[in-house]
Every structure is written in C-alpha cells, then in structure tokens.
C-alpha cells in the first residue's frame, strides 16, 4: 500500500491521455514532474508542478494549462477535488472514503517492485576492546537499516567484520606470554591498552608484537592456542551486549581472521593482473587517479613486516561476498574517519574487477559529542563503554520515573532506556555530529524514545479495554483524524525513502511526527466518553488500532520494544 505511488502513477497516466499535451511529455519533462505532499494540507493532499513545466513547449500561461489539466485529473478515481494555487500549482485532494478504506483494511505491507540482495557491513567490533560509544551508531543504524530492508522484502546478509587478526592480537599475545592467561574478558580488555601503551614507549616491545602477529597469521601453533582461548571470551561479551541492545543476530561474524583464508587467492589474482607493487618491503596497490584533487595514498596490501593488513581483509571480503552472495550492493556503516579507507578499497576492487555488478557504498558517521562539542566522555573523563552508556541512561530514566511517583519494573526501565539511547541516535542524520545529553534523551516529552513508547503504551491501553473493532457505518472525519490518516498512508513511502537514501533517520522522525498527530487526535477526539455516538466511537477506535499498527511497526524497525506500562 503506497498511496503516494498510486496517486503519482494515476496522475502521470492521466497526463499521457490528454490529447493537447501528450506529445510534449518528453522523458525530461516527465522526469521533472514532481508530485509533492504539501506541508499544510489545507488545500490538498498532493500537489504537482506539471502545468508549469509545459509552459515553454505549449506557449501558454501556466494557469491556463493548469485549468486544462485539472479537468482531466478530476476524472481520476478517488480524487475528491482538484484546484489551482499560485502561478499554476495543482492541488489534489483524496476522497475520505478512499482514505478510510485503505487504512481500515490494515494492510501496510510494502509493495516493493525490485527486490535487491544487499550485503551489510556494520558492527565490526574489535577483539580485546570493550564495545564503546564509538560503536553505537554503526550498531544501531546498521541494525535498523537491516530491519527496514528486510521489511521491504529485500534479502540482506549482515556481516560483523570483526577486528580480530591485526596488531592488537600480537600485543595481547605478547602480554599474555609475559603475564599469564587472562581469567576473564575484563582481563583481556585491560591487556590490549596496557600492551599498546608499552609499545608506544618501547620499540622492542612493538617489534615483538608485530612479529607475533605475523607468526600468528602464518599458523604458529603456540600463539594460535592462546588466541583460541581469548577469542570466545571476547565474542561472548560482544554477543551479550548486542542482546541487551536488542540487535538482530549477525548472519556472519566473518572478519579479518576468517577472511584470511581467501587472502592468498586474492593475492594470486592481484599478481596475475600485475596490480601489486613492492615498496620498501611492503606490497601496495596504487589507486590514485589523474583527476584526484585530494591525497589518495596507495592501498597497503601487506605490511613491510609481512602482516595481513586491514585493507587486505576488506578487499578480500569484497571478493568473498561477490562469490558467495553476488549482491546488488554492499553497504558499509562506519564512522567517517574511514571514508578514505573505503574510497581506496572500492577503487582497488574496481581495478581488479571484483563485484563489478554491485554498488559499493560507505555511509560515514559523525561523532557523538558532549555539550562542549568534544567527543562524549563520562564524568571521570573516560570513553564510555556501551554498557556504561545504557547504565547512565537507565539511571536517568529511573530517577525521572521515581520523581513522577510511578513504579515501573526493571524490565520496563530497561526498555525505556534502550529507546532513549537508540532513538536519539537514529533521529540524527548519520553524517552529522550530535550532542549527547542524558537529560534530554530521557525526557518523556519531545522528540525522544520515551515519548514514542509512551504514545504506543497509551494506544495499547485504549485497545485493551475494547473487544473486536469493526466499522459498519461511515461518518465524517474531523481535520485531526484526517491528518492522522493521511500520515499513516505515508508509511510505506517513508520506509522506501529511508531505504533508498540509506537514512534510517527519516523513519525515526516519521515515528515522532506520527506520535504528535496521534496525541493531537487523542486530545481533540474523545473516544470513550458517554456522549460519543457508537458509530463515531468505532471509527475512532479503528483509527487508534491502525495508528498503533503503523507505530508498532516503526518501533520494531528501530529495534525498540513497547513496555506493558509506562
Ligand atoms: N574494526 C574496525 C574498527 O573498529 C571497523 C570495521 C568496519 N568494517 C570494515 N569492513 N572495515 O575500526
């Protein structure tokens, strides 16, 4: 169900039937015809600039052309009124009965025409490092994007490209060799920073770690044994946190280590195609082009110490994904400091001819900052782990709830906290930085996760009190009801746009605007009051039901959960 598409198609179809203009509808003009949803819906549900685009070719005034078009557009089924505004915009209003029929059917399933196969690369956690604030956006936005794509009927495969085969592994193993095995994951997470700090001061230590890394990669059994004991601990912690965050299970935890198996194959291809160059003991791929205006360093295929590099893993992963998935696109979600890395990798892939039929796309994120504009830190000046973040938010929710005199279960507090944290992340355009402020994200009013959940809980509690809802008699719609229904009709277009633009924030903000309309409706259109006629009551209950239908779907797509009470 996508009324936008339905109307657009009908309008275009109609224009093509008009004898006076049909010969002038060049592909270019057709392309430029915009069917828009006006901000203020007083004059219409849709508006189009079609008349204006035809003035040149017809040599007539836009208003005269508009008048002609109006007489035809009126014939489109389900159109109530067509009017002209300004210099020649055409406003179209849909029949209330059609709006109601469509919404009350409860069918909000998408009608995606071209189903795609998409590989998604997000998460990309690192062994030996606790998940921290820097992993929030890739996790939350990647997961929601995955859910949206699946909802639209696309086939996705989510890859957690683990950072589990590089120098940090050598640093951890070197530390273990000197200080003994870690007994738990916290031990491991302390080892890497300690060893890494030492490497900064002690070149011999760094060299040792580099050597261990290369030997591990070449199959040294002693190192592999150590590695195999701490890897599961680290993965266990990652999975536990992903569960707490309500993130879909990754289809593949194939990262730097598991892709290593394919590196020799790719290296052979690179050699055959004469793409590898030797430079100071390292092996590189030149990706600079004459037209470049910005620096474009070569891809480091193998380090001078002989280690598999970050870049090699990513290039090989493209090879692997093409072979196993043959995707239409591969989309990466990481912070924007990796923009250059992905540019290099994509160029290298094009150079060797990997994934030639796939679009390669990197979505780079901005930074989460404190109110000072610097990367967000905890009060004691540390980079917060994701667990810390959730705890900070949950604490704030708990405080608010107890101040308001309510009693909510821990489970509910956790759901609200999760919504506060994730929604705040989702509602911002990923490309820009945003300020994280605990007090504002946990507010029950305004553009926040708790507000969204609260609205859903309210609708749920209305519906709990009534049985089966059926509308048998038609009655007029108040403007607040009509606005809400028109907005519900936009759900499928919104999910499609969020998908096409790789922009879950479009869905998040839709959910917020939807809640605002729901609450306006709720306050202006009483439902259960004694003086409300039965037929009005059942129509309003139906509006509640379908609003909840769309709102819960949006909530689910954002990976949030509606609590029992709030
Ligand atoms: N492990 C990397 C990091 O923390 C992120 C991995 C992103 N994905 C990728 N295919 N490179 O920086």
XYZ file of C-alpha atoms and ligand atoms in Angstrom:
578
model
C 0.000 0.000 0.000
C 1.640 3.223 -1.095
C -0.875 5.925 -1.822
C 1.842 8.257 -2.970
C 2.822 5.830 -5.696
C -0.816 5.146 -6.511
C -1.566 8.842 -6.993
C 1.678 9.611 -8.820
C 1.052 6.793 -11.257
C -2.544 7.869 -11.822
C -1.568 11.480 -12.457
C 1.188 10.596 -14.885
C -1.099 8.088 -16.577
C -3.788 10.728 -16.913
C -1.429 13.364 -18.331
C -0.364 10.933 -21.017
C -4.003 10.652 -22.107
C -4.543 14.377 -22.629
C -4.501 14.971 -26.409
C -3.337 18.594 -26.151
C -0.216 17.784 -24.180
C 0.683 14.155 -24.640
C 3.145 14.818 -27.460
C 5.038 17.293 -25.323
C 5.668 14.929 -22.432
C 9.309 14.264 -23.182
C 11.201 11.955 -20.842
C 12.878 15.047 -19.441
C 9.601 16.729 -18.584
C 8.183 13.515 -17.157
C 11.266 13.226 -15.006
C 10.806 16.707 -13.641
C 7.161 16.364 -12.771
C 7.079 16.460 -9.008
C 4.188 15.087 -7.012
C 4.588 16.552 -3.578
C 2.912 16.345 -0.240
C 2.312 19.938 0.838
C 3.362 20.868 4.371
C -0.027 22.412 5.003
C -2.674 20.055 3.789
C -5.491 22.596 3.797
C -5.502 22.880 0.025
C -4.769 19.348 -0.906
C -3.098 16.089 -0.088
C -0.823 16.222 -3.097
C 0.357 18.963 -5.381
C 2.071 18.955 -8.721
C 4.094 21.375 -10.823
C 3.143 19.649 -14.106
C 1.431 22.686 -15.629
C 4.436 24.906 -15.063
C 6.766 22.518 -16.833
C 4.685 22.690 -20.004
C 4.553 26.465 -20.464
C 7.522 26.624 -22.823
C 6.512 23.817 -25.105
C 2.825 24.806 -25.237
C 3.493 28.552 -25.322
C 0.637 29.163 -22.911
C 0.251 30.660 -19.456
C 0.755 28.123 -16.642
C -2.683 28.890 -15.196
C -4.382 28.131 -18.500
C -2.513 24.856 -18.783
C -3.379 24.086 -15.179
C -7.061 24.588 -15.936
C -6.840 22.104 -18.764
C -5.028 19.537 -16.619
C -7.486 19.975 -13.765
C -10.404 18.958 -15.923
C -8.668 15.656 -16.591
C -7.169 14.991 -13.177
C -10.678 15.313 -11.743
C -11.526 12.082 -13.542
C -9.004 10.044 -11.552
C -10.868 7.651 -9.269
C -10.773 8.514 -5.567
C -9.981 12.164 -6.233
C -12.314 14.480 -4.349
C -11.264 17.939 -5.514
C -8.636 19.476 -7.754
C -7.745 23.143 -7.502
C -5.175 25.607 -8.755
C -2.886 27.548 -6.455
C -0.320 30.290 -7.006
C 1.122 30.585 -10.500
C -0.205 27.191 -11.566
C 0.339 24.526 -8.964
C -2.341 21.881 -8.959
C -3.644 20.648 -5.621
C -5.356 17.309 -5.349
C -7.490 16.127 -2.502
C -8.300 12.449 -1.976
C -11.778 11.206 -1.068
C -12.215 10.490 2.625
C -13.886 7.202 1.830
C -10.825 6.065 -0.076
C -8.505 7.072 2.749
C -10.599 5.163 5.238
C -10.984 2.104 3.065
C -7.254 1.874 2.568
C -6.299 2.439 6.195
C -9.044 0.391 7.782
C -8.067 -2.621 5.707
C -4.981 -2.677 7.928
C -2.719 -3.653 5.094
C 0.537 -1.768 5.469
C 2.625 -4.304 3.670
C 5.096 -2.820 1.224
C 4.811 -3.498 -2.469
C 8.462 -3.373 -3.396
C 8.874 -3.912 -7.093
C 12.580 -4.549 -7.404
C 13.790 -6.825 -4.663
C 17.503 -6.482 -4.075
C 20.247 -8.531 -2.489
C 22.299 -6.468 -0.118
C 25.345 -7.210 1.975
C 25.552 -5.041 5.048
C 28.747 -4.419 6.938
C 28.278 -2.882 10.355
C 29.383 -3.514 13.906
C 32.919 -4.549 13.059
C 33.838 -4.959 16.718
C 37.377 -5.455 17.894
C 38.643 -8.300 19.998
C 40.320 -7.076 23.156
C 38.318 -3.872 23.306
C 35.011 -3.401 25.057
C 32.282 -2.007 22.830
C 32.259 1.715 23.405
C 30.347 4.799 22.386
C 32.111 4.741 19.018
C 30.241 1.525 18.196
C 26.800 2.871 18.978
C 25.944 4.383 15.626
C 27.260 1.616 13.410
C 25.334 -0.889 15.524
C 22.047 0.956 15.865
C 21.845 2.480 12.396
C 23.131 -0.683 10.718
C 20.606 -2.824 12.556
C 17.679 -0.529 11.769
C 18.699 -0.294 8.150
C 18.815 -4.078 8.018
C 15.319 -4.292 9.512
C 13.945 -1.745 7.051
C 15.467 -3.573 4.095
C 14.034 -6.900 5.252
C 10.629 -5.324 5.849
C 10.632 -4.067 2.269
C 11.304 -7.586 1.076
C 14.963 -7.236 0.161
C 17.383 -10.010 1.005
C 20.101 -8.905 3.348
C 23.166 -10.511 4.778
C 24.681 -8.779 7.766
C 28.419 -9.057 8.288
C 30.147 -8.302 11.532
C 33.613 -7.715 10.116
C 35.464 -8.445 13.345
C 38.777 -6.763 14.069
C 40.417 -9.957 15.214
C 43.567 -10.579 13.222
C 45.741 -7.485 13.332
C 48.407 -5.994 15.530
C 46.198 -5.859 18.656
C 46.305 -9.674 18.621
C 50.102 -9.639 18.700
C 50.020 -7.085 21.511
C 47.639 -9.193 23.574
C 49.598 -12.400 22.996
C 52.887 -10.699 23.892
C 51.304 -9.521 27.117
C 49.938 -12.970 27.909
C 53.320 -14.587 27.284
C 54.793 -12.326 29.929
C 51.915 -12.062 32.419
C 49.902 -15.251 32.093
C 46.489 -16.110 30.705
C 43.503 -13.850 31.240
C 40.884 -15.352 33.504
C 38.004 -13.336 32.091
C 37.117 -10.878 29.398
C 37.850 -7.865 31.586
C 41.419 -9.101 31.879
C 41.683 -9.185 28.091
C 40.210 -5.746 27.733
C 42.868 -4.427 30.128
C 45.690 -6.213 28.334
C 45.353 -4.542 24.993
C 45.532 -0.923 26.203
C 48.368 -1.790 28.591
C 50.384 -3.546 25.935
C 49.638 -0.878 23.393
C 50.806 1.853 25.803
C 54.013 -0.033 26.358
C 54.560 -0.390 22.623
C 54.426 3.368 22.281
C 57.384 3.754 24.634
C 59.277 0.607 23.904
C 60.116 -0.034 20.242
C 61.420 -3.512 21.029
C 58.034 -4.401 22.502
C 56.261 -3.107 19.426
C 58.549 -5.112 17.192
C 57.905 -8.215 19.254
C 54.129 -7.741 18.962
C 54.431 -7.226 15.215
C 56.450 -10.411 14.901
C 53.932 -12.355 16.924
C 51.121 -11.009 14.732
C 52.840 -12.193 11.559
C 53.631 -15.582 13.078
C 50.086 -15.993 14.334
C 48.832 -15.237 10.841
C 51.295 -17.807 9.480
C 49.948 -20.511 11.759
C 52.264 -20.586 14.794
C 50.553 -23.262 16.953
C 51.559 -21.818 20.333
C 50.141 -18.399 19.506
C 47.078 -19.894 17.897
C 46.375 -21.819 21.088
C 46.492 -18.662 23.179
C 44.407 -16.835 20.597
C 41.774 -19.550 20.585
C 41.279 -19.215 24.325
C 40.634 -15.497 24.462
C 38.598 -15.134 21.274
C 35.477 -16.876 22.653
C 35.585 -14.741 25.805
C 35.648 -11.587 23.749
C 32.917 -12.744 21.369
C 30.796 -13.800 24.333
C 30.915 -10.289 25.703
C 30.030 -8.766 22.329
C 27.026 -11.054 21.948
C 25.784 -10.379 25.437
C 25.808 -6.660 24.797
C 24.161 -6.988 21.385
C 21.409 -8.895 23.109
C 20.986 -6.150 25.668
C 20.789 -3.678 22.793
C 18.175 -5.808 21.018
C 20.240 -6.099 17.851
C 19.418 -8.784 15.265
C 21.914 -11.611 15.262
C 24.564 -11.091 12.599
C 24.345 -13.516 9.716
C 28.132 -13.784 9.638
C 30.827 -12.961 12.160
C 33.330 -13.188 9.370
C 36.032 -10.639 9.967
C 39.726 -10.213 9.458
C 40.635 -13.710 10.664
C 38.041 -15.758 8.799
C 38.592 -13.864 5.583
C 42.315 -14.632 5.843
C 41.636 -18.000 4.217
C 40.888 -16.192 0.941
C 43.764 -13.727 1.038
C 46.202 -15.995 -0.869
C 43.628 -16.474 -3.644
C 43.126 -12.751 -3.970
C 46.868 -12.171 -3.843
C 47.279 -14.524 -6.769
C 44.682 -12.612 -8.769
C 46.392 -9.336 -7.934
C 49.725 -10.749 -9.052
C 48.313 -12.156 -12.267
C 46.814 -8.807 -13.095
C 50.057 -7.071 -12.220
C 48.372 -4.874 -9.693
C 50.708 -5.435 -6.735
C 53.786 -3.268 -6.355
C 56.695 -3.647 -3.946
C 57.543 -0.627 -1.924
C 60.014 -0.577 0.975
C 59.351 -4.205 1.770
C 55.580 -3.708 1.739
C 53.161 -4.624 -1.016
C 50.860 -1.918 -2.233
C 48.186 -1.140 -4.816
C 48.214 2.271 -6.444
C 44.716 3.711 -6.619
C 45.477 7.351 -7.377
C 43.875 8.797 -10.492
C 44.972 11.791 -12.550
C 41.810 13.658 -11.746
C 42.302 13.406 -7.962
C 42.474 16.714 -6.185
C 42.807 15.169 -2.738
C 45.575 12.894 -1.490
C 44.969 9.283 -2.414
C 47.618 7.038 -0.855
C 48.106 3.506 -2.129
C 46.316 0.564 -0.538
C 48.627 -1.296 1.824
C 48.168 -4.918 0.823
C 50.897 -6.392 3.017
C 52.919 -4.562 5.655
C 56.713 -4.492 5.490
C 56.699 -6.867 8.466
C 54.742 -9.271 6.254
C 51.406 -8.946 8.079
C 47.923 -9.124 6.608
C 46.544 -5.599 6.691
C 43.182 -4.040 7.460
C 42.918 -3.126 3.788
C 43.723 -6.642 2.587
C 40.917 -8.032 4.727
C 38.419 -5.579 3.283
C 39.452 -6.097 -0.322
C 39.330 -9.862 0.153
C 35.924 -9.567 1.811
C 34.579 -7.928 -1.345
C 35.926 -10.827 -3.386
C 34.335 -13.304 -0.960
C 30.976 -11.523 -0.862
C 30.744 -11.385 -4.616
C 31.488 -15.086 -4.863
C 29.099 -16.198 -2.122
C 26.285 -13.637 -2.262
C 26.547 -11.897 -5.628
C 24.894 -8.836 -4.058
C 23.383 -5.813 -5.823
C 25.122 -3.646 -3.307
C 27.469 -3.782 -0.361
C 26.815 -1.079 2.198
C 29.247 -0.245 4.991
C 28.329 1.691 8.100
C 31.328 3.076 9.979
C 32.402 6.426 11.313
C 33.566 8.934 8.761
C 37.225 8.670 9.696
C 37.224 5.605 7.487
C 35.983 7.427 4.420
C 39.387 7.446 2.745
C 39.964 3.785 3.571
C 36.769 2.766 1.805
C 37.460 5.009 -1.169
C 40.786 3.263 -1.582
C 39.290 -0.194 -1.176
C 36.467 0.474 -3.627
C 38.934 1.727 -6.193
C 41.133 -1.305 -5.693
C 38.081 -3.548 -6.109
C 37.220 -1.811 -9.379
C 40.812 -2.146 -10.508
C 40.836 -5.940 -10.066
C 37.252 -6.239 -11.218
C 35.686 -7.539 -8.006
C 31.935 -7.166 -7.510
C 31.603 -5.358 -10.803
C 27.833 -5.629 -10.708
C 27.496 -4.337 -7.184
C 27.236 -0.841 -5.896
C 29.843 -0.267 -3.186
C 28.745 2.274 -0.683
C 30.209 3.639 2.512
C 27.943 5.530 4.884
C 30.201 7.542 7.181
C 29.026 8.782 10.567
C 29.723 11.894 12.537
C 30.821 11.923 16.158
C 28.734 11.815 19.336
C 29.862 14.783 21.377
C 29.290 16.242 24.812
C 27.802 19.710 25.197
C 31.344 21.098 24.770
C 31.418 19.800 21.204
C 34.219 17.348 22.020
C 33.772 13.567 21.794
C 31.467 12.488 24.609
C 33.230 11.332 27.791
C 31.970 10.118 31.145
C 32.260 12.418 34.154
C 35.606 10.896 35.077
C 36.908 11.686 31.613
C 36.777 8.198 30.128
C 35.372 6.992 26.856
C 32.186 5.231 27.998
C 31.567 1.624 27.071
C 28.191 0.864 25.530
C 27.210 -0.851 28.759
C 28.112 2.343 30.637
C 26.035 4.395 28.220
C 22.990 2.232 28.766
C 23.508 2.313 32.508
C 23.786 6.100 32.541
C 20.577 6.390 30.525
C 18.758 3.781 32.629
C 19.749 5.647 35.787
C 18.294 8.854 34.425
C 15.065 7.081 33.433
C 14.813 5.520 36.880
C 15.204 8.932 38.507
C 12.523 10.509 36.332
C 10.128 7.666 36.970
C 10.549 7.781 40.726
C 10.244 11.587 40.756
C 6.927 11.284 38.996
C 5.778 8.874 41.688
C 5.376 5.933 39.329
C 6.563 2.417 39.935
C 7.903 0.590 36.907
C 9.631 -2.780 36.699
C 13.337 -3.015 35.922
C 12.434 -4.613 32.633
C 10.330 -1.612 31.666
C 13.028 0.840 32.749
C 15.498 -1.034 30.569
C 13.145 -0.866 27.575
C 12.652 2.861 28.042
C 16.368 3.432 28.435
C 17.102 1.481 25.299
C 14.542 3.512 23.394
C 16.004 6.748 24.750
C 19.513 5.851 23.668
C 18.700 4.274 20.323
C 16.046 6.705 19.177
C 18.286 9.654 19.895
C 20.921 8.038 17.762
C 18.514 7.145 14.972
C 16.821 10.516 14.677
C 20.003 12.334 13.668
C 21.230 12.284 10.126
C 24.146 9.880 10.391
C 26.512 12.165 8.561
C 26.410 14.907 11.168
C 27.786 15.027 14.689
C 25.297 15.200 17.510
C 25.352 16.212 21.133
C 24.504 13.521 23.639
C 22.713 14.877 26.685
C 21.323 12.307 29.053
C 18.602 14.548 30.453
C 17.130 15.436 27.132
C 17.168 11.932 25.654
C 15.222 10.520 28.584
C 12.570 13.230 28.579
C 9.064 11.798 28.252
C 8.078 14.811 26.134
C 9.519 15.955 22.853
C 11.473 14.169 20.160
C 12.592 11.245 22.312
C 12.357 7.478 22.522
C 10.333 7.547 25.752
C 7.750 9.824 24.121
C 7.378 7.376 21.249
C 6.956 4.408 23.583
C 4.586 6.354 25.788
C 2.318 7.063 22.835
C 2.257 3.378 21.926
C 1.521 2.342 25.510
C -1.370 4.807 25.588
C -2.899 3.364 22.417
C -2.401 -0.138 23.727
C -4.249 0.668 26.908
C -7.228 2.065 24.986
C -7.461 -1.058 22.869
C -7.117 -3.367 25.858
C -10.446 -2.098 27.118
C -12.412 -2.947 23.983
C -13.108 -6.097 22.041
C -13.159 -6.643 18.297
C -13.389 -3.348 16.398
C -15.436 -3.058 13.252
C -16.627 -0.034 11.366
C -20.014 -0.596 9.767
C -21.276 2.948 9.390
C -19.434 5.746 7.695
C -19.107 9.092 9.450
C -17.282 12.303 8.696
C -13.679 12.846 9.637
C -12.534 15.756 11.762
C -9.422 17.516 10.430
C -7.282 15.936 13.195
C -8.498 12.491 12.187
C -7.948 13.118 8.526
C -4.418 14.465 9.063
C -3.533 11.406 11.065
C -4.936 9.005 8.474
C -3.143 10.758 5.622
C 0.067 10.461 7.591
C -0.464 6.746 8.153
C -0.866 6.414 4.417
C 2.651 7.747 4.051
C 4.292 4.930 5.992
C 5.343 2.835 3.020
C 6.776 5.751 1.118
C 8.769 6.708 4.210
C 10.272 3.258 4.653
C 11.149 3.152 0.967
C 12.835 6.533 1.099
C 14.723 5.619 4.271
C 15.934 2.534 2.459
C 16.870 4.222 -0.796
C 18.689 7.042 0.924
C 20.294 4.696 3.456
C 18.830 7.054 6.025
C 17.002 5.486 8.973
C 16.620 8.963 10.493
C 13.768 9.503 8.025
C 11.850 6.680 9.664
C 12.729 7.820 13.190
C 11.450 11.321 12.568
C 8.362 9.967 10.860
C 7.644 7.984 14.030
C 7.940 11.138 16.097
C 5.672 13.176 13.814
C 3.212 10.305 13.828
C 3.126 10.348 17.634
C 2.465 14.070 17.615
C -0.511 13.595 15.292
C -1.750 10.675 17.358
C -1.649 12.760 20.526
C -3.404 15.699 18.868
C -6.105 13.317 17.690
C -6.334 11.791 21.152
C -6.800 15.177 22.790
C -9.331 16.562 20.322
C -11.357 13.475 19.513
C -12.778 11.813 22.604
C -13.439 8.129 22.193
C -14.875 6.532 25.295
C -16.899 9.465 26.571
C -20.589 8.670 27.160
C -21.854 11.309 24.758
C -19.929 9.869 21.812
C -22.145 8.153 19.287
C -21.478 4.461 18.749
C -20.546 4.857 15.070
C -18.085 7.689 15.852
C -16.646 5.634 18.659
C -15.978 2.606 16.485
C -14.452 4.731 13.754
C -12.134 6.371 16.284
C -11.196 3.025 17.771
C -10.328 1.856 14.287
C -8.112 4.905 13.878
C -6.418 4.029 17.171
C -5.945 0.454 16.056
C -4.366 1.325 12.716
C -2.238 4.079 14.230
C -0.868 1.557 16.660
C -0.362 -0.835 13.794
C 1.939 1.611 11.991
C 3.555 2.937 15.146
C 4.441 -0.540 16.438
C 5.898 -1.456 13.081
C 8.044 1.690 13.163
C 9.107 0.904 16.710
C 10.032 -2.619 15.752
C 12.033 -1.388 12.760
C 14.011 0.824 15.123
C 14.758 -2.193 17.287
C 12.800 -0.857 20.260
C 10.251 -2.632 22.392
C 6.946 -1.371 23.756
C 6.659 -1.939 27.511
C 3.487 -3.141 29.235
C 3.012 0.115 31.080
C 4.691 3.456 31.476
N 37.073 -2.929 13.318
C 37.016 -1.682 12.649
C 37.240 -0.530 13.619
O 36.905 -0.645 14.774
C 35.704 -1.444 11.965
C 35.381 -2.407 10.873
C 34.469 -1.801 9.869
N 34.201 -2.671 8.728
C 35.046 -2.958 7.797
N 34.671 -3.785 6.847
N 36.249 -2.437 7.741
O 37.750 0.485 13.215
